[in-house]
Amino acid sequence: MELPFQDISLRRSYQDPEETENYNLYNGQKKQIGDCQKRSLLHLAESLWSLELERTSYLILLLVVLFSSQGGQLDNLKDVDRFQNQYMMLLFRYLQAKHGQEKVHQYLSKIMTFVLNLLTNAY
């Protein structure tokens, strides 16, 4: 018994060098993008770790970053900015109470550099 469509093959042929080159180029670019994203995330994690904050400070910092009007299409940008400022002041007062007036500016400087880099996609 003879099967219909015997000449059709489900295997892909890589005989065409241009097609193979494009395929390899695409996979290479995908790998480079993935590697770049991994390095970026690792750099972000290292920067966050280098802030040497305790859990409460990290949670307040998370709120500062979440309430950012940077790059968003929001109707109530003034409210978002107001909330971000309130959480920034809360973080300042918390760090001041926890570490004293002498070290609060040092911590805040490191935190603001981190937030600025994060919001401007420097990572």
CSV table of C-alpha atoms in Angstrom, one decimal:
chain,number,residue,atom,x,y,z
A,1,MET,CA,0.0,0.0,0.0
A,2,GLU,CA,1.4,3.4,-1.0
A,3,LEU,CA,1.0,6.4,1.3
A,4,PRO,CA,-0.1,9.7,-0.1
A,5,PHE,CA,2.3,12.6,0.0
A,6,GLN,CA,5.4,10.5,0.4
A,7,ASP,CA,7.6,13.3,-0.9
A,8,ILE,CA,6.6,15.6,2.0
A,9,SER,CA,9.0,15.7,4.9
A,10,LEU,CA,8.4,17.2,8.3
A,11,ARG,CA,12.1,17.7,8.9
A,12,ARG,CA,13.4,21.2,8.2
A,13,SER,CA,16.2,21.4,5.7
A,14,TYR,CA,19.1,23.7,6.5
A,15,GLN,CA,20.6,23.5,3.1
A,16,ASP,CA,20.1,27.2,2.4
A,17,PRO,CA,23.2,28.9,3.9
A,18,GLU,CA,21.5,32.3,4.2
A,19,GLU,CA,18.6,30.8,6.1
A,20,THR,CA,21.0,29.0,8.5
A,21,GLU,CA,23.0,32.2,9.0
A,22,ASN,CA,19.9,34.2,9.8
A,23,TYR,CA,18.8,31.5,12.2
A,24,ASN,CA,22.1,31.4,14.0
A,25,LEU,CA,22.3,35.2,14.1
A,26,TYR,CA,18.8,35.4,15.7
A,27,ASN,CA,19.7,32.8,18.3
A,28,GLY,CA,23.0,34.6,19.1
A,29,GLN,CA,21.2,37.9,19.6
A,30,LYS,CA,18.6,36.2,21.8
A,31,LYS,CA,21.4,34.8,23.9
A,32,GLN,CA,23.2,38.2,24.2
A,33,ILE,CA,20.0,39.9,25.2
A,34,GLY,CA,19.3,37.2,27.8
A,35,ASP,CA,22.9,37.5,29.2
A,36,CYS,CA,22.6,41.3,29.3
A,37,GLN,CA,19.4,41.1,31.2
A,38,LYS,CA,20.9,38.6,33.7
A,39,ARG,CA,23.9,40.9,34.2
A,40,SER,CA,21.6,43.9,34.6
A,41,LEU,CA,19.5,42.1,37.2
A,42,LEU,CA,22.6,40.9,39.1
A,43,HIS,CA,24.0,44.4,39.1
A,44,LEU,CA,20.7,45.7,40.4
A,45,ALA,CA,20.6,43.1,43.2
A,46,GLU,CA,24.2,43.9,44.1
A,47,SER,CA,23.5,47.6,44.2
A,48,LEU,CA,20.4,46.9,46.4
A,49,TRP,CA,22.5,44.7,48.7
A,50,SER,CA,25.3,47.3,49.0
A,51,LEU,CA,22.8,49.7,50.5
A,52,GLU,CA,23.0,47.6,53.7
A,53,LEU,CA,19.5,48.4,54.8
A,54,GLU,CA,17.3,46.4,57.2
A,55,ARG,CA,13.9,45.0,56.1
A,56,THR,CA,11.8,48.0,57.1
A,57,SER,CA,14.0,50.4,55.1
A,58,TYR,CA,13.7,48.1,52.1
A,59,LEU,CA,10.0,48.0,52.4
A,60,ILE,CA,9.7,51.8,52.5
A,61,LEU,CA,12.1,52.0,49.6
A,62,LEU,CA,9.9,49.7,47.6
A,63,LEU,CA,7.0,52.1,48.2
A,64,VAL,CA,9.1,55.0,47.1
A,65,VAL,CA,10.0,53.2,43.8
A,66,LEU,CA,6.4,52.0,43.3
A,67,PHE,CA,5.0,55.5,43.7
A,68,SER,CA,7.0,56.9,40.9
A,69,SER,CA,5.5,58.9,38.1
A,70,GLN,CA,8.6,58.3,36.0
A,71,GLY,CA,7.7,56.9,32.6
A,72,GLY,CA,4.0,56.3,33.4
A,73,GLN,CA,0.9,57.5,31.7
A,74,LEU,CA,-1.1,58.4,34.8
A,75,ASP,CA,-4.0,60.8,35.1
A,76,ASN,CA,-3.1,61.7,38.7
A,77,LEU,CA,0.7,62.4,38.5
A,78,LYS,CA,0.5,65.0,41.3
A,79,ASP,CA,-1.0,62.4,43.7
A,80,VAL,CA,1.6,59.8,42.8
A,81,ASP,CA,4.4,62.3,43.3
A,82,ARG,CA,2.9,63.4,46.6
A,83,PHE,CA,2.7,59.8,47.8
A,84,GLN,CA,6.3,59.2,46.7
A,85,ASN,CA,7.4,62.3,48.6
A,86,GLN,CA,5.5,61.2,51.7
A,87,TYR,CA,7.2,57.8,51.6
A,88,MET,CA,10.6,59.4,51.0
A,89,MET,CA,10.1,61.6,54.1
A,90,LEU,CA,9.0,58.5,56.1
A,91,LEU,CA,12.2,56.7,55.0
A,92,PHE,CA,14.2,59.8,56.0
A,93,ARG,CA,12.6,60.0,59.5
A,94,TYR,CA,13.0,56.2,60.0
A,95,LEU,CA,16.7,56.3,59.0
A,96,GLN,CA,17.2,59.3,61.2
A,97,ALA,CA,15.6,57.6,64.2
A,98,LYS,CA,17.5,54.3,63.5
A,99,HIS,CA,20.9,55.6,62.7
A,100,GLY,CA,21.0,59.2,64.1
A,101,GLN,CA,21.4,62.6,62.4
A,102,GLU,CA,25.1,62.0,61.6
A,103,LYS,CA,24.6,58.9,59.3
A,104,VAL,CA,21.1,59.7,57.9
A,105,HIS,CA,22.5,61.8,55.0
A,106,GLN,CA,25.1,59.1,54.1
A,107,TYR,CA,22.3,56.5,53.9
A,108,LEU,CA,19.9,58.8,52.1
A,109,SER,CA,22.6,59.7,49.5
A,110,LYS,CA,23.2,56.0,48.7
A,111,ILE,CA,19.5,55.4,48.5
A,112,MET,CA,18.8,58.3,46.2
A,113,THR,CA,21.6,57.3,43.9
A,114,PHE,CA,20.1,53.8,43.7
A,115,VAL,CA,16.5,55.1,43.1
A,116,LEU,CA,17.7,57.5,40.4
A,117,ASN,CA,19.7,54.8,38.6
A,118,LEU,CA,16.7,52.4,38.9
A,119,LEU,CA,14.2,54.9,37.6
A,120,THR,CA,16.4,56.1,34.7
A,121,ASN,CA,17.1,52.4,33.7
A,122,ALA,CA,20.8,52.7,34.4
A,123,TYR,CA,20.8,49.0,35.3
